[in-house]
CSV table of C-alpha atoms in Angstrom, one decimal:
chain,number,residue,atom,x,y,z
A,1,MET,CA,-76.0,-39.4,90.2
A,2,SER,CA,-77.1,-35.8,90.1
A,3,PHE,CA,-77.6,-33.8,86.9
A,4,TRP,CA,-74.5,-31.8,87.8
A,5,GLY,CA,-72.5,-34.9,88.4
A,6,LEU,CA,-73.5,-36.3,85.0
A,7,ILE,CA,-72.7,-33.1,83.3
A,8,ARG,CA,-69.3,-32.9,84.9
A,9,GLU,CA,-68.5,-36.5,84.1
A,10,ASN,CA,-69.7,-36.5,80.4
A,11,GLY,CA,-69.7,-32.8,79.6
A,12,ILE,CA,-66.5,-32.8,77.5
A,13,TYR,CA,-67.5,-36.0,75.7
A,14,LEU,CA,-70.9,-34.7,74.8
A,15,THR,CA,-69.6,-31.3,73.8
A,16,VAL,CA,-67.2,-32.9,71.4
A,17,ALA,CA,-70.1,-34.9,70.0
A,18,MET,CA,-72.1,-31.7,69.6
A,19,GLY,CA,-69.1,-30.3,67.7
A,20,LYS,CA,-69.3,-33.3,65.4
A,21,THR,CA,-73.0,-32.7,65.0
A,22,LEU,CA,-72.4,-29.1,64.0
A,23,GLU,CA,-69.6,-30.1,61.7
A,24,LEU,CA,-71.8,-32.5,59.9
A,25,THR,CA,-74.6,-29.9,59.7
A,26,PHE,CA,-72.5,-27.1,58.3
A,27,LEU,CA,-70.7,-29.3,55.8
A,28,SER,CA,-74.0,-30.9,54.7
A,29,LEU,CA,-75.7,-27.5,54.3
A,30,VAL,CA,-72.9,-26.1,52.2
A,31,PHE,CA,-73.3,-29.0,49.8
A,32,ALA,CA,-77.1,-28.8,50.1
A,33,ALA,CA,-76.9,-25.1,49.1
A,34,VAL,CA,-74.9,-25.9,46.0
A,35,ILE,CA,-77.3,-28.8,45.1
A,36,GLY,CA,-80.3,-26.6,45.9
A,37,LEU,CA,-79.1,-23.7,43.8
A,38,PHE,CA,-78.3,-26.0,40.9
A,39,PHE,CA,-81.7,-27.8,40.9
A,40,GLY,CA,-83.5,-24.6,41.8
A,41,LEU,CA,-82.1,-22.8,38.8
A,42,LEU,CA,-82.9,-25.8,36.6
A,43,ASN,CA,-86.5,-25.6,37.9
A,44,VAL,CA,-87.0,-21.9,36.9
A,45,SER,CA,-85.3,-22.4,33.5
A,46,ARG,CA,-87.3,-21.8,30.3
A,47,TYR,CA,-86.3,-25.3,29.1
A,48,LYS,CA,-88.7,-28.0,29.9
A,49,ALA,CA,-86.1,-30.7,30.1
A,50,PHE,CA,-84.3,-28.9,32.9
A,51,ASN,CA,-87.5,-28.5,34.8
A,52,ILE,CA,-88.1,-32.2,34.5
A,53,ILE,CA,-84.6,-33.2,35.7
A,54,ALA,CA,-85.0,-30.9,38.8
A,55,ASN,CA,-88.5,-32.3,39.6
A,56,VAL,CA,-87.3,-35.9,39.3
A,57,TYR,CA,-84.5,-35.3,41.7
A,58,ILE,CA,-86.7,-33.4,44.2
A,59,ASP,CA,-89.5,-36.0,44.0
A,60,CYS,CA,-87.1,-38.9,44.4
A,61,ILE,CA,-85.3,-37.5,47.5
A,62,ARG,CA,-88.5,-36.3,49.1
A,63,GLY,CA,-90.1,-39.6,48.6
A,64,VAL,CA,-87.4,-41.6,50.4
A,65,PRO,CA,-86.9,-41.3,54.2
A,66,LEU,CA,-83.5,-40.0,55.3
A,67,ILE,CA,-82.8,-43.2,57.2
A,68,VAL,CA,-83.3,-45.3,54.1
A,69,LEU,CA,-81.0,-43.0,52.1
A,70,ALA,CA,-78.4,-43.2,54.8
A,71,PHE,CA,-78.5,-47.0,54.9
A,72,PHE,CA,-78.4,-47.1,51.1
A,73,VAL,CA,-75.3,-44.8,50.9
A,74,TYR,CA,-73.5,-46.3,53.9
A,75,PHE,CA,-74.3,-50.0,53.5
A,76,GLY,CA,-75.8,-50.4,50.0
A,77,VAL,CA,-73.4,-48.5,47.8
A,78,PRO,CA,-70.2,-50.1,49.2
A,79,MET,CA,-71.8,-53.5,48.7
A,80,ALA,CA,-72.4,-52.8,45.0
A,81,THR,CA,-69.2,-50.8,44.2
A,82,GLY,CA,-66.7,-52.1,46.7
A,83,VAL,CA,-65.9,-48.5,47.7
A,84,ARG,CA,-66.2,-48.2,51.5
A,85,LEU,CA,-67.2,-44.8,52.8
A,86,ASN,CA,-66.6,-43.6,56.3
A,87,ALA,CA,-69.5,-42.6,58.4
A,88,LEU,CA,-68.8,-38.9,58.1
A,89,VAL,CA,-68.7,-38.9,54.3
A,90,ALA,CA,-71.7,-41.2,54.0
A,91,GLY,CA,-73.5,-38.9,56.5
A,92,ILE,CA,-72.6,-35.7,54.6
A,93,ILE,CA,-73.7,-37.3,51.3
A,94,SER,CA,-77.1,-38.4,52.6
A,95,LEU,CA,-77.8,-35.3,54.5
A,96,SER,CA,-76.8,-32.9,51.7
A,97,MET,CA,-78.7,-34.9,49.1
A,98,ASN,CA,-81.8,-34.7,51.4
A,99,ALA,CA,-81.5,-31.1,52.4
A,100,GLY,CA,-80.5,-30.2,48.8
A,101,ALA,CA,-83.9,-31.2,47.6
A,102,TYR,CA,-85.7,-29.0,50.1
A,103,MET,CA,-83.2,-26.2,49.3
A,104,ALA,CA,-84.0,-26.5,45.6
A,105,GLU,CA,-87.7,-25.8,46.4
A,106,ILE,CA,-86.6,-22.8,48.6
A,107,VAL,CA,-84.5,-21.4,45.8
A,108,ARG,CA,-87.3,-21.9,43.2
A,109,ALA,CA,-89.9,-20.2,45.5
A,110,GLY,CA,-87.4,-17.4,46.2
A,111,ILE,CA,-86.7,-16.7,42.6
A,112,GLN,CA,-90.3,-16.9,41.6
A,113,SER,CA,-91.2,-14.4,44.3
A,114,ILE,CA,-89.2,-11.7,42.6
A,115,ASP,CA,-91.1,-9.5,40.2
A,116,LYS,CA,-90.6,-10.5,36.5
A,117,GLY,CA,-89.9,-6.9,35.7
A,118,GLN,CA,-86.5,-7.1,37.4
A,119,MET,CA,-85.3,-9.8,35.0
A,120,GLU,CA,-86.9,-8.0,32.0
A,121,ALA,CA,-85.2,-4.7,32.9
A,122,ALA,CA,-81.8,-6.4,33.3
A,123,ARG,CA,-82.3,-8.2,30.0
A,124,SER,CA,-83.4,-5.0,28.2
A,125,LEU,CA,-80.0,-3.5,29.1
A,126,GLY,CA,-78.3,-6.2,27.2
A,127,LEU,CA,-77.2,-8.3,30.3
A,128,SER,CA,-77.3,-12.1,29.8
A,129,TYR,CA,-79.7,-14.3,31.6
A,130,GLY,CA,-76.9,-15.5,33.9
A,131,THR,CA,-75.7,-12.1,34.7
A,132,SER,CA,-79.2,-10.8,35.4
A,133,MET,CA,-79.8,-13.8,37.6
A,134,ARG,CA,-76.5,-13.3,39.5
A,135,LYS,CA,-76.6,-9.5,39.9
A,136,VAL,CA,-80.2,-8.7,40.2
A,137,VAL,CA,-82.6,-11.6,40.8
A,138,LEU,CA,-80.6,-13.9,43.2
A,139,PRO,CA,-79.5,-11.2,45.6
A,140,GLN,CA,-83.1,-10.2,46.1
A,141,ALA,CA,-84.3,-13.8,46.1
A,142,ILE,CA,-81.8,-14.8,48.8
A,143,ARG,CA,-83.2,-12.2,51.1
A,144,VAL,CA,-86.7,-13.7,50.7
A,145,MET,CA,-85.2,-17.2,51.2
A,146,ILE,CA,-83.4,-16.5,54.5
A,147,PRO,CA,-86.2,-17.5,56.9
A,148,SER,CA,-86.7,-20.7,55.0
A,149,ILE,CA,-83.0,-21.4,55.0
A,150,ILE,CA,-82.8,-20.9,58.7
A,151,ASN,CA,-85.7,-23.3,59.0
A,152,GLN,CA,-83.9,-25.9,56.8
A,153,PHE,CA,-80.8,-25.4,58.9
A,154,ILE,CA,-82.6,-26.3,62.0
A,155,ILE,CA,-84.3,-29.3,60.4
A,156,THR,CA,-80.9,-30.5,59.1
A,157,LEU,CA,-79.3,-30.0,62.5
A,158,LYS,CA,-82.0,-32.2,64.0
A,159,ASP,CA,-81.8,-34.7,61.2
A,160,THR,CA,-78.1,-35.4,62.0
A,161,SER,CA,-79.4,-37.5,64.9
A,162,ILE,CA,-80.8,-40.0,62.4
A,163,LEU,CA,-77.2,-40.7,61.4
A,164,SER,CA,-76.6,-42.3,64.7
A,165,VAL,CA,-77.9,-45.4,63.0
A,166,ILE,CA,-74.8,-45.6,60.8
A,167,GLY,CA,-72.5,-45.2,63.8
A,168,PHE,CA,-71.5,-41.6,63.2
A,169,PRO,CA,-70.4,-40.3,66.7
A,170,GLU,CA,-72.8,-37.3,66.8
A,171,LEU,CA,-74.7,-36.2,69.9
A,172,VAL,CA,-77.4,-38.9,70.0
A,173,LYS,CA,-74.9,-41.7,69.4
A,174,ALA,CA,-72.7,-40.3,72.1
A,175,GLY,CA,-75.6,-40.2,74.4
A,176,GLN,CA,-76.4,-43.8,73.7
A,177,ILE,CA,-72.9,-44.8,74.5
A,178,VAL,CA,-72.9,-42.9,77.8
A,179,ILE,CA,-76.3,-44.4,78.8
A,180,ALA,CA,-75.1,-47.9,78.0
A,181,ARG,CA,-72.4,-47.4,80.6
A,182,ASN,CA,-74.3,-45.5,83.4
A,183,PHE,CA,-78.0,-46.4,82.8
A,184,GLU,CA,-79.1,-42.8,83.6
A,185,THR,CA,-81.6,-42.8,80.8
A,186,PHE,CA,-83.9,-40.0,82.0
A,187,LYS,CA,-81.3,-37.5,83.0
A,188,MET,CA,-79.0,-38.1,80.1
A,189,TRP,CA,-81.7,-37.7,77.4
A,190,ALA,CA,-82.9,-34.5,79.3
A,191,ILE,CA,-79.3,-33.2,79.1
A,192,ILE,CA,-79.0,-34.0,75.4
A,193,ALA,CA,-82.4,-32.4,74.7
A,194,VAL,CA,-81.3,-29.2,76.5
A,195,MET,CA,-78.0,-29.2,74.5
A,196,TYR,CA,-79.9,-29.3,71.2
A,197,LEU,CA,-82.3,-26.6,72.5
A,198,ILE,CA,-79.5,-24.2,73.4
A,199,VAL,CA,-77.6,-24.6,70.2
A,200,ILE,CA,-80.6,-24.4,67.9
A,201,THR,CA,-82.1,-21.3,69.7
A,202,THR,CA,-78.7,-19.5,69.7
A,203,LEU,CA,-78.2,-20.2,66.0
A,204,SER,CA,-81.6,-19.1,65.0
A,205,LYS,CA,-81.2,-15.9,67.0
A,206,ILE,CA,-77.9,-15.2,65.2
A,207,ALA,CA,-79.5,-16.0,61.9
A,208,ARG,CA,-82.3,-13.6,62.5
A,209,ALA,CA,-80.0,-10.8,63.4
A,210,LEU,CA,-78.2,-11.4,60.2
A,211,GLU,CA,-81.5,-11.3,58.3
A,212,ARG,CA,-82.2,-7.8,59.6
A,213,LYS,CA,-78.7,-6.7,58.8
A,214,ILE,CA,-78.9,-7.4,55.1
A,215,SER,CA,-82.2,-5.8,54.4
A,216,TYR,CA,-81.3,-2.9,52.1
A,217,GLY,CA,-82.8,0.5,52.5
A,218,LYS,CA,-86.1,-0.8,53.6
B,1,MET,CA,-88.0,9.2,4.8
B,2,GLU,CA,-86.2,7.9,1.8
B,3,ASN,CA,-82.8,9.5,2.4
B,4,LYS,CA,-82.9,9.0,6.2
B,5,ASN,CA,-81.4,6.1,8.1
B,6,VAL,CA,-84.0,3.5,9.0
B,7,LYS,CA,-83.4,2.3,12.6
B,8,ILE,CA,-86.4,0.0,13.0
B,9,SER,CA,-88.2,-1.8,10.2
B,10,VAL,CA,-91.2,-4.1,11.1
B,11,LYS,CA,-92.9,-6.1,8.4
B,12,GLU,CA,-96.0,-8.2,8.8
B,13,LEU,CA,-95.3,-8.7,12.5
B,14,ARG,CA,-97.6,-11.2,14.2
B,15,LYS,CA,-97.7,-12.2,17.8
B,16,SER,CA,-99.9,-14.7,19.5
B,17,PHE,CA,-100.2,-15.8,23.1
B,18,GLY,CA,-101.6,-19.3,22.8
B,19,HIS,CA,-104.7,-19.0,20.7
B,20,LEU,CA,-105.0,-15.3,21.2
B,21,GLU,CA,-103.5,-13.2,18.3
B,22,VAL,CA,-102.5,-9.9,19.8
B,23,LEU,CA,-100.7,-8.4,16.8
B,24,LYS,CA,-102.2,-9.1,13.4
B,25,GLY,CA,-99.6,-8.0,10.9
B,26,MET,CA,-98.0,-4.7,11.8
B,27,ASN,CA,-95.8,-2.7,9.4
B,28,VAL,CA,-93.8,0.1,10.9
B,29,GLU,CA,-90.7,2.0,9.9
B,30,VAL,CA,-88.8,4.3,12.3
B,31,CYS,CA,-86.0,6.5,11.0
B,32,GLU,CA,-83.2,8.0,12.9
B,33,GLY,CA,-84.2,10.8,15.2
B,34,GLU,CA,-87.9,10.2,14.8
B,35,VAL,CA,-90.2,10.2,17.8
B,36,VAL,CA,-93.1,7.8,17.2
B,37,CYS,CA,-96.0,7.7,19.6
B,38,LEU,CA,-98.2,4.7,19.8
B,39,ILE,CA,-101.7,5.4,21.1
B,40,GLY,CA,-104.8,3.2,21.3
B,41,PRO,CA,-107.2,1.6,23.8
B,42,SER,CA,-105.9,-0.9,26.4
B,43,GLY,CA,-105.5,-4.4,25.0
B,44,SER,CA,-104.8,-3.0,21.5
B,45,GLY,CA,-101.3,-4.6,21.5
B,46,LYS,CA,-99.3,-1.4,21.9
B,47,SER,CA,-97.1,-2.7,24.7
B,48,THR,CA,-96.7,-6.1,23.1
B,49,PHE,CA,-95.6,-4.4,19.9
B,50,LEU,CA,-93.0,-2.4,21.8
B,51,ARG,CA,-91.7,-5.5,23.6
B,52,CYS,CA,-91.2,-7.2,20.2
B,53,LEU,CA,-88.8,-4.5,19.2
B,54,ASN,CA,-86.2,-5.7,21.7
B,55,ALA,CA,-87.3,-9.3,21.6
B,56,LEU,CA,-88.7,-9.3,25.2
B,57,GLU,CA,-91.6,-11.1,23.5
B,58,LYS,CA,-90.9,-13.9,21.1
B,59,ILE,CA,-92.0,-13.0,17.6
B,60,THR,CA,-94.6,-15.4,16.2
B,61,ALA,CA,-94.3,-14.3,12.5
B,62,GLY,CA,-93.0,-11.6,10.3
B,63,SER,CA,-89.8,-9.7,10.7
B,64,VAL,CA,-88.4,-7.1,13.0
B,65,ILE,CA,-85.1,-5.5,11.8
B,66,VAL,CA,-83.4,-3.2,14.3
B,67,ASP,CA,-80.1,-1.6,13.5
B,68,GLY,CA,-79.8,-4.0,10.6
B,69,TYR,CA,-80.2,-7.1,12.8
B,70,ASP,CA,-83.2,-9.3,12.0
B,71,LEU,CA,-84.5,-10.3,15.5
B,72,THR,CA,-86.4,-13.3,14.1
B,73,ASP,CA,-83.2,-14.9,12.7
B,74,LYS,CA,-81.4,-16.0,15.8
B,75,LYS,CA,-78.3,-17.2,14.0
B,76,ASN,CA,-77.1,-13.8,12.7
B,77,HIS,CA,-77.0,-11.9,15.9
B,78,ASN,CA,-76.6,-12.0,19.6
B,79,ILE,CA,-79.7,-10.6,21.1
B,80,ASN,CA,-77.8,-9.2,24.1
B,81,LYS,CA,-75.6,-7.1,21.7
B,82,VAL,CA,-78.7,-5.7,19.9
B,83,ARG,CA,-80.3,-4.8,23.2
B,84,GLU,CA,-77.3,-2.9,24.4
B,85,ASN,CA,-78.3,-0.4,21.7
B,86,ILE,CA,-82.0,-0.2,22.7
B,87,GLY,CA,-82.9,1.4,26.0
B,88,MET,CA,-86.2,0.5,27.5
B,89,VAL,CA,-88.3,2.3,30.1
B,90,PHE,CA,-91.1,0.4,31.8
B,91,GLN,CA,-94.4,1.4,33.2
B,92,HIS,CA,-93.5,0.1,36.6
B,93,PHE,CA,-89.9,1.4,36.5
B,94,ASN,CA,-88.4,-1.9,37.4
B,95,LEU,CA,-85.4,-0.4,39.2
B,96,PHE,CA,-83.2,-3.0,40.7
B,97,ALA,CA,-84.3,-3.2,44.3
B,98,ASN,CA,-81.0,-4.6,45.6
B,99,LEU,CA,-79.0,-1.7,44.2
B,100,ASN,CA,-78.9,2.0,45.0
B,101,VAL,CA,-79.5,4.6,42.3
B,102,ILE,CA,-76.0,5.0,41.0
B,103,GLN,CA,-75.4,1.2,41.1
B,104,ASN,CA,-78.6,0.8,39.1
B,105,ILE,CA,-77.1,3.0,36.4
B,106,MET,CA,-73.6,1.6,36.5
B,107,LEU,CA,-74.5,-2.1,36.5
B,108,ALA,CA,-74.9,-2.7,32.8
B,109,PRO,CA,-72.0,-0.6,31.4
B,110,VAL,CA,-69.6,-2.1,34.0
B,111,GLU,CA,-70.8,-5.7,33.6
B,112,LEU,CA,-70.8,-5.5,29.8
B,113,LYS,CA,-67.3,-3.9,29.9
B,114,LYS,CA,-68.4,-0.8,28.1
B,115,MET,CA,-66.8,1.4,30.8
B,116,THR,CA,-64.6,1.1,33.8
B,117,LYS,CA,-66.2,1.6,37.2
B,118,GLN,CA,-64.8,5.1,37.3
B,119,GLU,CA,-66.1,6.0,33.8
B,120,ALA,CA,-69.5,4.5,34.6
B,121,HIS,CA,-69.7,6.5,37.8
B,122,THR,CA,-68.8,9.8,36.1
B,123,ARG,CA,-71.3,9.1,33.3
B,124,GLY,CA,-73.9,8.0,35.9
B,125,MET,CA,-73.6,11.3,37.8
B,126,GLU,CA,-73.9,13.3,34.5
B,127,LEU,CA,-77.1,11.4,33.7
B,128,LEU,CA,-78.4,12.0,37.2
B,129,GLU,CA,-77.7,15.7,36.8
B,130,MET,CA,-79.5,15.7,33.6
B,131,VAL,CA,-82.6,14.2,35.1
B,132,GLY,CA,-82.2,16.4,38.2
B,133,LEU,CA,-81.5,13.7,40.8
B,134,SER,CA,-77.8,14.1,41.6
B,135,GLU,CA,-78.4,14.2,45.3
B,136,LYS,CA,-80.2,10.8,45.2
B,137,ALA,CA,-77.2,8.8,43.9
B,138,GLU,CA,-76.7,6.7,47.1
B,139,VAL,CA,-80.4,6.2,47.8
B,140,TYR,CA,-82.2,2.9,47.3
B,141,PRO,CA,-85.2,2.8,44.9
B,142,SER,CA,-87.7,2.1,47.7
B,143,LYS,CA,-87.0,5.6,49.1
B,144,LEU,CA,-87.9,7.4,45.8
B,145,SER,CA,-91.2,8.8,44.5
B,146,GLY,CA,-92.7,7.3,41.4
B,147,GLY,CA,-91.5,10.3,39.3
B,148,GLN,CA,-88.0,10.0,40.7
B,149,LYS,CA,-87.9,6.3,40.0
B,150,GLN,CA,-88.9,6.8,36.4
B,151,ARG,CA,-86.3,9.5,35.9
B,152,VAL,CA,-83.6,7.1,37.3
B,153,ALA,CA,-84.9,4.4,35.0
B,154,ILE,CA,-84.5,6.7,32.0
B,155,ALA,CA,-80.9,7.5,33.2
B,156,ARG,CA,-80.2,3.8,33.6
B,157,ALA,CA,-81.3,3.1,30.1
B,158,LEU,CA,-79.2,6.0,28.8
B,159,ALA,CA,-76.1,4.8,30.5
B,160,MET,CA,-75.6,2.3,27.7
B,161,ASN,CA,-75.6,5.1,25.2
B,162,PRO,CA,-78.4,3.6,23.1
B,163,ASP,CA,-79.4,4.8,19.7
B,164,ILE,CA,-83.0,3.9,20.3
B,165,MET,CA,-85.2,4.4,23.4
B,166,LEU,CA,-88.5,2.5,23.9
B,167,PHE,CA,-91.0,3.8,26.4
B,168,ASP,CA,-93.8,1.6,27.6
B,169,GLU,CA,-96.4,3.8,29.2
B,170,PRO,CA,-93.8,5.6,31.2
B,171,THR,CA,-96.2,7.9,33.0
B,172,SER,CA,-99.2,5.6,33.5
B,173,ALA,CA,-98.2,4.4,37.0
B,174,LEU,CA,-97.4,7.9,38.2
B,175,ASP,CA,-99.4,10.3,40.4
B,176,PRO,CA,-100.6,13.2,38.2
B,177,GLU,CA,-98.3,15.8,39.7
B,178,MET,CA,-95.3,13.7,38.8
B,179,VAL,CA,-96.1,13.2,35.1
B,180,GLY,CA,-94.7,16.5,34.1
B,181,GLU,CA,-91.2,15.9,35.4
B,182,VAL,CA,-90.9,12.6,33.4
B,183,LEU,CA,-92.3,14.1,30.2
B,184,GLU,CA,-89.9,17.0,30.5
B,185,VAL,CA,-86.9,14.6,30.5
B,186,MET,CA,-88.4,12.7,27.5
B,187,GLN,CA,-88.9,15.9,25.7
B,188,ASN,CA,-85.3,16.9,26.1
B,189,LEU,CA,-84.2,13.6,24.8
B,190,ALA,CA,-86.4,14.0,21.8
B,191,LYS,CA,-84.9,17.5,21.2
B,192,ASN,CA,-81.4,16.0,21.3
B,193,GLY,CA,-82.3,13.8,18.4
B,194,MET,CA,-82.9,10.4,20.1
B,195,THR,CA,-84.9,7.9,18.2
B,196,MET,CA,-87.9,7.1,20.3
B,197,VAL,CA,-90.9,4.8,20.3
B,198,VAL,CA,-93.3,5.8,23.0
B,199,VAL,CA,-96.5,4.0,24.1
B,200,THR,CA,-98.5,6.6,25.8
B,201,HIS,CA,-101.8,8.0,26.9
B,202,GLU,CA,-100.4,11.5,27.1
B,203,MET,CA,-102.0,13.1,24.1
B,204,GLY,CA,-100.4,16.5,25.0
B,205,PHE,CA,-97.0,14.9,24.8
B,206,ALA,CA,-97.8,13.1,21.5
B,207,ARG,CA,-99.1,16.4,20.0
B,208,GLU,CA,-96.0,18.4,21.0
B,209,VAL,CA,-93.1,16.0,20.7
B,210,ALA,CA,-94.1,13.2,18.2
B,211,SER,CA,-92.9,13.3,14.7
B,212,ARG,CA,-95.5,10.6,13.9
B,213,VAL,CA,-98.5,9.2,15.8
B,214,ILE,CA,-99.7,5.7,15.2
B,215,PHE,CA,-103.2,4.7,16.4
B,216,MET,CA,-103.6,1.0,17.0
B,217,ASP,CA,-106.6,-1.1,17.8
B,218,GLU,CA,-107.0,-4.8,18.0
B,219,GLY,CA,-103.6,-5.6,16.8
B,220,ILE,CA,-103.5,-3.5,13.7
B,221,ILE,CA,-102.6,0.0,12.7
B,222,VAL,CA,-105.8,1.9,12.1
B,223,GLU,CA,-104.3,5.3,11.3
B,224,GLU,CA,-100.9,6.9,11.2
B,225,GLY,CA,-99.5,10.3,10.4
B,226,THR,CA,-98.3,13.5,11.9
B,227,PRO,CA,-99.8,14.6,15.2
B,228,GLN,CA,-101.9,17.2,13.3
B,229,GLU,CA,-103.3,14.5,10.9
B,230,VAL,CA,-104.1,11.9,13.5
B,231,LEU,CA,-104.9,13.9,16.6
B,232,GLN,CA,-106.5,17.0,15.0
B,233,ASN,CA,-108.1,15.6,11.9
B,234,PRO,CA,-108.5,11.9,12.3
B,235,LYS,CA,-110.1,10.1,9.3
B,236,GLN,CA,-111.0,6.7,10.7
B,237,PRO,CA,-114.2,6.4,12.8
B,238,ARG,CA,-112.3,4.2,15.4
B,239,THR,CA,-109.7,6.9,15.8
B,240,ILE,CA,-112.4,9.6,16.2
B,241,ASP,CA,-114.2,7.5,18.7
B,242,PHE,CA,-111.1,6.8,20.8
B,243,LEU,CA,-110.0,10.5,20.7
B,244,ASN,CA,-113.4,11.6,21.8
B,245,LYS,CA,-113.2,9.3,24.8
B,246,VAL,CA,-109.7,10.4,26.0
B,247,LEU,CA,-109.7,14.1,25.2
């Protein structure tokens, strides 16, 4: 069958799967951002204990492959606790824990790139550490962090494909199902690759436009 | 000094960074309305001393009492409350880069619920008028010259209506032609009775505006007195030596 024929036949099915992929990516990144902000802030805290907690989390997650984490969450945890997770929930948990560790490093680096004088000036006015962070340091740090966040977004989008191993119906899993039926291995993987390519390129273009827009008075 | 209201009282203040002792027992009293200028060579501990006055530096030993609050006794005060009453101006301005001029000024009064947005805006515009920058209200700090930044920084500190103002080498990072505009603002503040502690290399300013000059070297006070005493007729050889170099 021609490329065109394959696209016509499987287009809707693959588009839905791409939708699932994006859903998984967005949800995971939202949670990853929360996790990353939390551990990133612990990491820049004055208190040694907080730094240690953040570093333990980051090291543990970075030291374990995503596929192992996904197996652990999807197969391991239910075995030990009796609580069965569906593939979407297990996928979101593993991806956001994974991306959260990298986000924590992005947040730490972003905050540390802001001149100490900004925090000192805010504190000297009587603002608390938290308010100074929220109103002065973080808004500037986020701007610095945007390119790295875009990068993490793309990595996470690609990492969703690993979750095909727990049967989540994202794009790679959908591709495998189609190929099992029609044996068009070469053409199907080419189509899937192009689908990823289009989505990722579009998203990174949008993100870059956004990055330019929020640069203040510079 | 006896019948005046003491605003800052520093006793046997010591400050170390690791093994390096930067302040080796400082005793200073500043009364209401006084302008105290700290002079001395780089590395003498002037800036560190100033930063101890609002606890930006942790105090190693001794006591610093500001407005009746002992900064070394964490239990009897909230440091943020004490700082509301002490304005600080930095060498490198430290204007908030994510906020425009008027937002820089309004942030603290509004966040700390000292004023409504409306009041803070009105007060901010008054202060900008005072430092001659009303037309720059909506401009971001990156578009300002050094002198303009420093005047905004002064306005920002004043927005909290502090009783005390600390200046950490406010003109050292400025191009020479911009020093005057900043000193003028400070001079007006002093005239209006603000209690000020100023770390400076501007001997002219010290001579004209200071009620007292303190010469520091290697973490101790070498000599202190009126500008005439310290700058015109210094007694200590180290003071004489330093003044010969800078004048």
